[in-house]
Every structure is written in C-alpha cells, then in structure tokens.
Coordinates of C-alpha atoms and ligand atoms in Angstrom, one line a residue:
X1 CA 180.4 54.2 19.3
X2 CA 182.6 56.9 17.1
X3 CA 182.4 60.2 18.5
X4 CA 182.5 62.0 15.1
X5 CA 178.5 61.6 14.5
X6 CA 177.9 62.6 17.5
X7 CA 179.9 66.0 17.4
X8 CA 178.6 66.8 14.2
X9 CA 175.0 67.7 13.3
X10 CA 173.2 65.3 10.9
X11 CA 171.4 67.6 8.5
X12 CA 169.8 65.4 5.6
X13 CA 167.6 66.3 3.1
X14 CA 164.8 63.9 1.5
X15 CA 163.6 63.6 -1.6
X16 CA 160.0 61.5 -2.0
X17 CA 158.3 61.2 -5.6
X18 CA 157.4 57.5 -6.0
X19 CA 153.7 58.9 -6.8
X20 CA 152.3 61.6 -7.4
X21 CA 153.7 64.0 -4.7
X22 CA 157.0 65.8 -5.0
X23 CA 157.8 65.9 -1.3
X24 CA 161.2 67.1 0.2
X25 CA 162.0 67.1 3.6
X26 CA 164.8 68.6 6.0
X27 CA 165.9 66.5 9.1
X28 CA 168.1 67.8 11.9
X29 CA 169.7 65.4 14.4
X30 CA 166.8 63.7 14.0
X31 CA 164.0 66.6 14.0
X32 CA 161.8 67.2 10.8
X33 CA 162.3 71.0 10.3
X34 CA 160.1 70.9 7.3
X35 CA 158.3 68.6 5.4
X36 CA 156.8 69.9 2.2
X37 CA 155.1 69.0 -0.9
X38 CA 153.5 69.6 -4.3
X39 CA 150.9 66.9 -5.5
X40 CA 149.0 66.7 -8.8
X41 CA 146.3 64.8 -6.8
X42 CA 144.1 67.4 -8.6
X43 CA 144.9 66.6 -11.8
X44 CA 145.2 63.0 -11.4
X45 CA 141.2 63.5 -9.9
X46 CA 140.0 64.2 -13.4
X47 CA 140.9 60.4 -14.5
X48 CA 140.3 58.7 -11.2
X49 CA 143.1 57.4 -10.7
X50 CA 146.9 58.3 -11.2
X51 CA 148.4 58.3 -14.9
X52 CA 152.4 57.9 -14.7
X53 CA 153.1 60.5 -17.3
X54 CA 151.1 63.3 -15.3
X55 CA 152.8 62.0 -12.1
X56 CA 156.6 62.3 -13.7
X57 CA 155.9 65.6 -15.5
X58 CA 154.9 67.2 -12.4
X59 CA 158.0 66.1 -10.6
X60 CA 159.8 67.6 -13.1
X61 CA 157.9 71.4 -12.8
X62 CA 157.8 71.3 -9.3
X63 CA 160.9 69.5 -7.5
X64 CA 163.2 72.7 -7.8
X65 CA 160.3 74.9 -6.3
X66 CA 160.0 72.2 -3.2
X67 CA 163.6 72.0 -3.1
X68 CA 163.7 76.5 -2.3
X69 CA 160.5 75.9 0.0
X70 CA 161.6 73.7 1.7
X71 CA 165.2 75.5 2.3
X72 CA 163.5 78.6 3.2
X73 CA 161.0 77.4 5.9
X74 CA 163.8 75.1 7.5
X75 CA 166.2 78.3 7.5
X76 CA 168.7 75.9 6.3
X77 CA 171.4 76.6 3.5
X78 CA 171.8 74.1 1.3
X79 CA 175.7 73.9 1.6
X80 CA 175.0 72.7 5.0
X81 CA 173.2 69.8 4.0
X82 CA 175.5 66.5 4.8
X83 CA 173.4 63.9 3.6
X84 CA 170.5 62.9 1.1
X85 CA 168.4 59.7 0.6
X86 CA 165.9 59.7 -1.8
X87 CA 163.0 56.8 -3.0
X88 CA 164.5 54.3 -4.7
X89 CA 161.9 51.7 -4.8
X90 CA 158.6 50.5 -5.1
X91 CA 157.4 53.4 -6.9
X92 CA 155.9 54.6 -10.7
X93 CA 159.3 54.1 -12.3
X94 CA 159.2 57.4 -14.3
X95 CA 158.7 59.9 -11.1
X96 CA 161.4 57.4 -9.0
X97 CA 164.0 58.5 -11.8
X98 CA 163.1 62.2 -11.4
X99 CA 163.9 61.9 -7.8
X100 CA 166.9 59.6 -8.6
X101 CA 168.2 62.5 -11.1
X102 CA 167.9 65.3 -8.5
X103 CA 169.4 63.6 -5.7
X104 CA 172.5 61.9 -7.2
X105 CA 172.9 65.2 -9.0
X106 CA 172.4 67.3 -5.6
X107 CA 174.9 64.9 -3.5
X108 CA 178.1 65.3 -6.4
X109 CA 177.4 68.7 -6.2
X110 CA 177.6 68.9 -2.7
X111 CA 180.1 65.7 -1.9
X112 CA 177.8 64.1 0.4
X113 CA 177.1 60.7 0.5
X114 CA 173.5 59.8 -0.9
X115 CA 171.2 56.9 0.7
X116 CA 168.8 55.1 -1.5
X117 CA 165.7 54.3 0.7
X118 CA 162.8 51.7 0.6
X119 CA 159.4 53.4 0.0
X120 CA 157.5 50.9 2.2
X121 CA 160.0 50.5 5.0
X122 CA 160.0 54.8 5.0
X123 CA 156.2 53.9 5.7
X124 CA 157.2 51.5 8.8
X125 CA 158.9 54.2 10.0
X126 CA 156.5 57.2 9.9
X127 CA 155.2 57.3 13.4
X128 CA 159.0 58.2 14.2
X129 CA 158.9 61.4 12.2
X130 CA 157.3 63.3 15.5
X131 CA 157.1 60.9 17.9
X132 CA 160.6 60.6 19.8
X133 CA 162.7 57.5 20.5
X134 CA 164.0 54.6 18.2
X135 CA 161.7 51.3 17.5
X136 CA 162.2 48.6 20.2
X137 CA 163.1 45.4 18.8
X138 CA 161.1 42.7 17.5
X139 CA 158.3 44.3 16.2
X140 CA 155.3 43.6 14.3
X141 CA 154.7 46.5 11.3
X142 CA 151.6 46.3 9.4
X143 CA 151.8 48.6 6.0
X144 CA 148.8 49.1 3.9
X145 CA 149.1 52.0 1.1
X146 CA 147.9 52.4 -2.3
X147 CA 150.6 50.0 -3.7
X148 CA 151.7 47.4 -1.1
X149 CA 150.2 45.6 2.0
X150 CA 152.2 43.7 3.7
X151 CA 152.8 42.2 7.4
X152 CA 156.6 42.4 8.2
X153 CA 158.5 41.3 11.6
X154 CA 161.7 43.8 12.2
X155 CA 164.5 42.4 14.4
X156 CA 166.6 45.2 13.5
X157 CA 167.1 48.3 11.2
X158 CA 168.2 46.1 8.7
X159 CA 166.5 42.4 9.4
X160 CA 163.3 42.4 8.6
X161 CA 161.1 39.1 6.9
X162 CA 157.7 39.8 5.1
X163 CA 155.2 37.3 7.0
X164 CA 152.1 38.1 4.6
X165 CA 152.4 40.1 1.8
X166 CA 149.6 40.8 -1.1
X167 CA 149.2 38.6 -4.2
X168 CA 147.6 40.7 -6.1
X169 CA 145.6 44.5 -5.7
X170 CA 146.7 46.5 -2.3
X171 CA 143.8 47.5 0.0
X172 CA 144.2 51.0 -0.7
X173 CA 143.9 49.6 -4.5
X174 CA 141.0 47.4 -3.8
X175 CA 139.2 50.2 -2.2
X176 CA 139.7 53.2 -4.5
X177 CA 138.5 50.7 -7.3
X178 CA 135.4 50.0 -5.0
X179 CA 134.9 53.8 -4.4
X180 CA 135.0 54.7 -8.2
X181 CA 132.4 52.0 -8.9
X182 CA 130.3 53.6 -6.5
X183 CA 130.4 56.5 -8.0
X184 CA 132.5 58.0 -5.4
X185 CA 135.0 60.8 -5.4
X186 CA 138.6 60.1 -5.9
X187 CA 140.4 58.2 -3.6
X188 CA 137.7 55.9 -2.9
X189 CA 139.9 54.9 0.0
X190 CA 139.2 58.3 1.5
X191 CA 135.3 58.8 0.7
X192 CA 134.9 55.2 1.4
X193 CA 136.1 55.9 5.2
X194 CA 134.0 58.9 5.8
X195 CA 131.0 57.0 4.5
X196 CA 131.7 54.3 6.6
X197 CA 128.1 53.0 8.6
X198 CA 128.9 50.3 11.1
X199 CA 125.1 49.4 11.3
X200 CA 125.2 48.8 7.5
X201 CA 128.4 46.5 7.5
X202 CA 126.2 43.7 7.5
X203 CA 126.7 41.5 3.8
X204 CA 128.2 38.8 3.5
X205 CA 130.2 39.2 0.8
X206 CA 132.9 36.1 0.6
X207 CA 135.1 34.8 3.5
X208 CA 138.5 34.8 4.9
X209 CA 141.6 32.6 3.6
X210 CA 143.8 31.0 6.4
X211 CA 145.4 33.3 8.5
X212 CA 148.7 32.5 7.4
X213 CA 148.3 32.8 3.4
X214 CA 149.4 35.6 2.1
X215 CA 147.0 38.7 1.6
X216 CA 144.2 38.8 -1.6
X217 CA 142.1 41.6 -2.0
X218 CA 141.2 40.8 -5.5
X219 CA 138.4 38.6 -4.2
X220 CA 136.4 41.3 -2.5
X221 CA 136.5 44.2 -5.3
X222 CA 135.6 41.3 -7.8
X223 CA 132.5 40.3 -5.6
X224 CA 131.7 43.6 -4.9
X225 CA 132.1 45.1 -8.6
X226 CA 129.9 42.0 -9.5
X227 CA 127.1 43.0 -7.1
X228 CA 127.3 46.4 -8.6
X229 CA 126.7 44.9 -12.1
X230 CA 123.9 42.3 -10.8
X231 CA 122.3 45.1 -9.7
X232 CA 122.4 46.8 -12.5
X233 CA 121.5 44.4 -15.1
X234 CA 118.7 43.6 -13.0
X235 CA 117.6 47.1 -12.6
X236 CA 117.5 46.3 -8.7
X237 CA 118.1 49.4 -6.4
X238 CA 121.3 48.8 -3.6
X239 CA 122.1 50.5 -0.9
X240 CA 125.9 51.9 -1.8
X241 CA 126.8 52.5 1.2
X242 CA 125.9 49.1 3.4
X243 CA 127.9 47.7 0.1
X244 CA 131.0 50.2 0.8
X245 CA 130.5 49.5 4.4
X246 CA 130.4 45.6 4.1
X247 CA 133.5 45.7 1.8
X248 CA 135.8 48.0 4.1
X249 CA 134.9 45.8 7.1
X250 CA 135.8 42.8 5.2
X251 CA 139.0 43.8 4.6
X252 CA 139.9 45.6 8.0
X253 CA 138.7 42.3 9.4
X254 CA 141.1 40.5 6.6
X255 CA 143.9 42.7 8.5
X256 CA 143.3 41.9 12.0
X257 CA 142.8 38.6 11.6
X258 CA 146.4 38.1 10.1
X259 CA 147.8 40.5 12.6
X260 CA 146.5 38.7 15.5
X261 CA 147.8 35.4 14.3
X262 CA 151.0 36.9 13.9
X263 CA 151.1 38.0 17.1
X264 CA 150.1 35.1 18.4
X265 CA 153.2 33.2 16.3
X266 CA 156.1 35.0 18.5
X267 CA 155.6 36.1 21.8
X268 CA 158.1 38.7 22.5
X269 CA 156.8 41.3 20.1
X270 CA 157.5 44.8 21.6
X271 CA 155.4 46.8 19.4
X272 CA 152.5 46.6 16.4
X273 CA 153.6 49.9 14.0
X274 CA 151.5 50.5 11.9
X275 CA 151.8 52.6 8.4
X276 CA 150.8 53.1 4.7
X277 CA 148.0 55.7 3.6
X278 CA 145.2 53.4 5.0
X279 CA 146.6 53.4 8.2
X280 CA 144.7 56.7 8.3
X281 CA 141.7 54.6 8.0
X282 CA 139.4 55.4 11.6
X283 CA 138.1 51.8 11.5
X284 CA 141.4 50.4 11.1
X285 CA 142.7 52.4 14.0
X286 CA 140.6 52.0 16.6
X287 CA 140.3 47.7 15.8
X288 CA 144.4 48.1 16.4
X289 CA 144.1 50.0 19.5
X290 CA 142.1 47.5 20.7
X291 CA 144.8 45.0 21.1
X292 CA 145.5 44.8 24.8
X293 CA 149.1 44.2 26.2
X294 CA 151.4 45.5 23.0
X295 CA 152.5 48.8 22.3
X296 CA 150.7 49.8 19.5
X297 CA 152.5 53.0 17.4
X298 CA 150.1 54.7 15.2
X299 CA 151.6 57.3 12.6
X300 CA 149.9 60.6 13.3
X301 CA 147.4 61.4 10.1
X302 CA 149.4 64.0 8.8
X303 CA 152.3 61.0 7.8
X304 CA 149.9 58.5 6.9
X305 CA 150.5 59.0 3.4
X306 CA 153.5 59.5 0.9
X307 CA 156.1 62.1 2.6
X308 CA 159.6 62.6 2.1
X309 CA 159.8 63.1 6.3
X310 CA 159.6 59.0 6.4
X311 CA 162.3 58.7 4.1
X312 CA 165.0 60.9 6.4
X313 CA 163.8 59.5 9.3
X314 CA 164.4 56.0 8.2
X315 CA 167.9 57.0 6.7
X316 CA 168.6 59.3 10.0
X317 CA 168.3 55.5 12.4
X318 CA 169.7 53.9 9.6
X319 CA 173.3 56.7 10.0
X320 CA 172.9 56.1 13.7
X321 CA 172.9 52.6 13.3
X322 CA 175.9 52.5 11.2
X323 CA 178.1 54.8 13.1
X324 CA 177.6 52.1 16.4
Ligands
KG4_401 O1 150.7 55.3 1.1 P1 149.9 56.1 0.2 O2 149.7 57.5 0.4 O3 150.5 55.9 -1.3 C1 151.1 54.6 -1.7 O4 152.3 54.4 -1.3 O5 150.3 53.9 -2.4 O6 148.5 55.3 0.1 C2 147.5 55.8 -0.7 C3 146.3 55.0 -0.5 C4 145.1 55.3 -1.5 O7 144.7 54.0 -2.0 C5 144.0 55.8 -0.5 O8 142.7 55.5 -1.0 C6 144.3 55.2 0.8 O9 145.8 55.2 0.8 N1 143.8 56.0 1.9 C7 142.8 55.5 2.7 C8 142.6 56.5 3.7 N2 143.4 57.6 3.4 C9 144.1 57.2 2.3 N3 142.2 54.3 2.8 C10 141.2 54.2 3.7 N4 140.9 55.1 4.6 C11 141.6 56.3 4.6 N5 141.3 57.2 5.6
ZN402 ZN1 153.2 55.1 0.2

C-alpha cells in the first residue's frame, strides 16, 4: 500500500445534478462534512413531472450558491480541496453538462485530478455515506430510482454485472405515472407510499414474468391506467387507493421475487444493498429486512434519493482502492 494517501488527507468535493437537484457535497477521509442542495422540485410540481430545460436552468442559478454553502458549513477552503468527481452518467443530458462544465472548470483551476462517476452505482453506494466500513465482497445491490432499476452483483469496486435490469419505465417511473392518474400529488412514488393500505392490496392486476427476465413495469401502469379509464367510461366508481395499493404491491412483489432468486443463484453473497429513491419506500424495506441470514444495508432515508454525498463516497473507495 503507498503511504502518500494515507499521510495526506483526501478532501473531495462532489458535484450531483443529473435531475433536478444541484447538490454538492464535501468528503473528508472519508466523512461527509456537508451535503447540500438546491432542487426545483417545486417548480417541476406545477407540470407533474420534470421538464429538462427547468432542471438545467436551475443548475445554472444555483450551482455557484451550493458551491459557497457548501464551503461555508464544511469550514473548508476551497484551495484545500484535492479532488472532484462529478455525475457523468445516466442523467437529463442538459443538467449532466452543467455539472460537467463546473467541475472540469473547478479541477484546472485547482490542478486536481477530477473523477467522473456513475449516477446509479453513487446509488449502490449510499448507505456508505454515514454508515462506516467498506462493502464486503460479493454482494447483491438492488437500485430502484426514478430512472433505472436494476439488480447488479459487485465482486469488486470495479466488477460488477447487471443480472436484471428494466426494459422499459423504472418503478419510480411507473409509479409516479400511477400517482398522477390518480390524481395524486407529485411524485406519485411518494403519495403513493404514504397511502399505502395493506388490507386493500388485494387486485389482481396481471402476473409476474420468470424470475430471471429482465424487469417490465410497463405492464402494470398500462393495466392500471386502463382500469382507471374503464372506469371512467363506464361511469363506475373505484376505490383509488385498493388500486394504488394493488399496484405498489405488485411491483414490490416483482422486486423480491427477482431478488430472492438471485440470491438463491450464488451462495456466498455477503450482503443485499439496497438504493435508488424508492428504496425509501416502507413496504419495500421491511419485505428486505425480512430476508433471514444476509446482511441487508439499507441507505438511511435522508440518501435515498439524488445526493452529491453518494457520488464522493463512491469516488472516496474508489481513490482508496487505487492507491492499494
Ligand atoms: O433516485 P431518485 O431520487 O432519482 C432518480 O435517480 O431517478 O428517485 C426518484 C424516484 C421518484 O420516481 C419517486 O417517486 C421515487 O423515487 N420515490 C419513492 C419514494 N420516495 C421517492 N417511491 C416509492 N416510495 C417512496 N417512499
Ligand atoms: Zn438517482
């Protein structure tokens, strides 16, 4: 192991905008000294969903404001910042470029090298951010966010395979599509959760591909959108929330059965991580921590969702890594 990293202290700064929040974040050897952001969630609210030019524009007025917060709470000055990783990818391509711009342009101004980090494996990595320790090797992440949902197994920082991935909309998609034909506020995902009635998660709405094909939740919002509109044309009265209800456990049961064949594929899995902004989902939760004999690593619910904290944290193991 070189010494040099060790004698030094690792002080990188993160930049997150591949939606709607301009987040930056200070890491120190490994600690988040701040994590800050500025969203235009309540813009975006007005049209139910995000629009790409709001989301970039609002990178653009807020990033240098986040950048001073985010020096001033950490008590850090900026010249002692040694590295910076930033979102390159997956991401609304628009706010990835204003994060691109501001940290290449940050790092030549500083000469310190600049890491270009994975959005969705900054998500594997969340329940790091204030949790200590590194991951344990092999283990079983399970990401579901407003983009992406995917089943992955990591062997190592940098080996990982995608086992089941989505074909089409993301659960946090399918769900905030759901929500907004129910009339329900903005993200869907959210209002959908706290609505959530076991006793009424009793339709029968479609059933489950194989275990082993790749994720669709197309199916489900189509069945349920066309329930909604049955309904309707019928003037027939249904009860929203057994519908929201039925959906959600349909897909949280769509989750856990892939998981659990995963699991069942390779037997010296050290850990189930979980990740993405559903993994703030209760339901989803506790049906995890009921899986007996597996560490299971749940983010806490304030790094759920989209945070620049996730991206240093990944590109701190990632500099450890490298320096072995
Ligand atoms: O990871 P994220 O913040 O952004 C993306 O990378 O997409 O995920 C946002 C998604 C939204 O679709 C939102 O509805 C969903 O996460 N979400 C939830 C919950 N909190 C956020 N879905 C279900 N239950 C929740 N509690
Ligand atoms: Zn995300």
């Amino acid at each position: 192991m070189k010494d040099s990293i060790y004698n030094m202290n690792i002080i990188i700064l993160a930049i997150e905008t591949s939606c709607d929040d301009t987040s930056i974040a200070i890491i120190k050897n490994g600690k988040v000294l701040i994590n800050c952001a500025a969203t235009s969630e309540k813009l975006q609210k007005k049209y139910g969903g995000i629009v790409p030019e709001i989301a970039s524009r609002s990178h653009c007025e807020e990033i240098d404001n986040v950048l001073k917060t985010a020096l001033l709470n950490a008590n850090i000055n900026i010249k002692d910042i040694n590295y910076i990783a930033y979102t390159s990818n997956p991401g609304l391509i628009g706010s990835l470029h204003v994060g691109k711009v501001f940290a290449l342009q940050l790092a030549s101004l500083l000469n310190v090298p600049v890491l270009p980090i994975n959005h969705m494996i900054g998500h594997v990595y969340s329940y790091f951010i204030d949790h200590d320790g590194k991951p344990n090797y092999p283990f079983l992440a399970l990401i579901a966010s407003g983009g992406h949902t995917f089943i992955a197994l990591f062997e190592s920082i940098n080996k990982y395979t995608i086992l089941n991935e989505t074909t089409d909309d993301a659960v946090g998609e399918a769900l905030d599509k759901i929500g907004r034909n129910l009339g329900m506020e903005y993200p869907g995902g959210i209002s959908i959760d706290k609505k959530y009635d076991p006793n009424l998660a009793n339709l029968k709405i479609i059933s489950h591909s194989p275990p082993e094909n790749d994720f669709s939740f197309s199916g489900i919002k189509t069945a349920v959108l066309n329930f909604i509109n049955n309904h309707q044309v019928k003037n027939e009265e249904y009860d929203k929330i057994q519908l929201a209800s039925s959906a959600l456990k349909w897909i949280i049961d769509d989750l856990m059965i892939k998981l659990k064949y995963w699991i069942n594929q390779y037997n010296n899995i050290k850990a189930i991580v979980l990740g993405g902004g559903v993994s703030a989902n209760s339901l989803l939760r506790s049906e995890v921590m009921k899986i007996n004999g597996i560490l299971i690593l749940i983010p806490s619910l304030k790094y759920t969702g989209d945070n620049a904290a996730m991206i240093g944290i990944y590109a701190y193991h990632k500099i450890i890594e490298r320096s072995k």
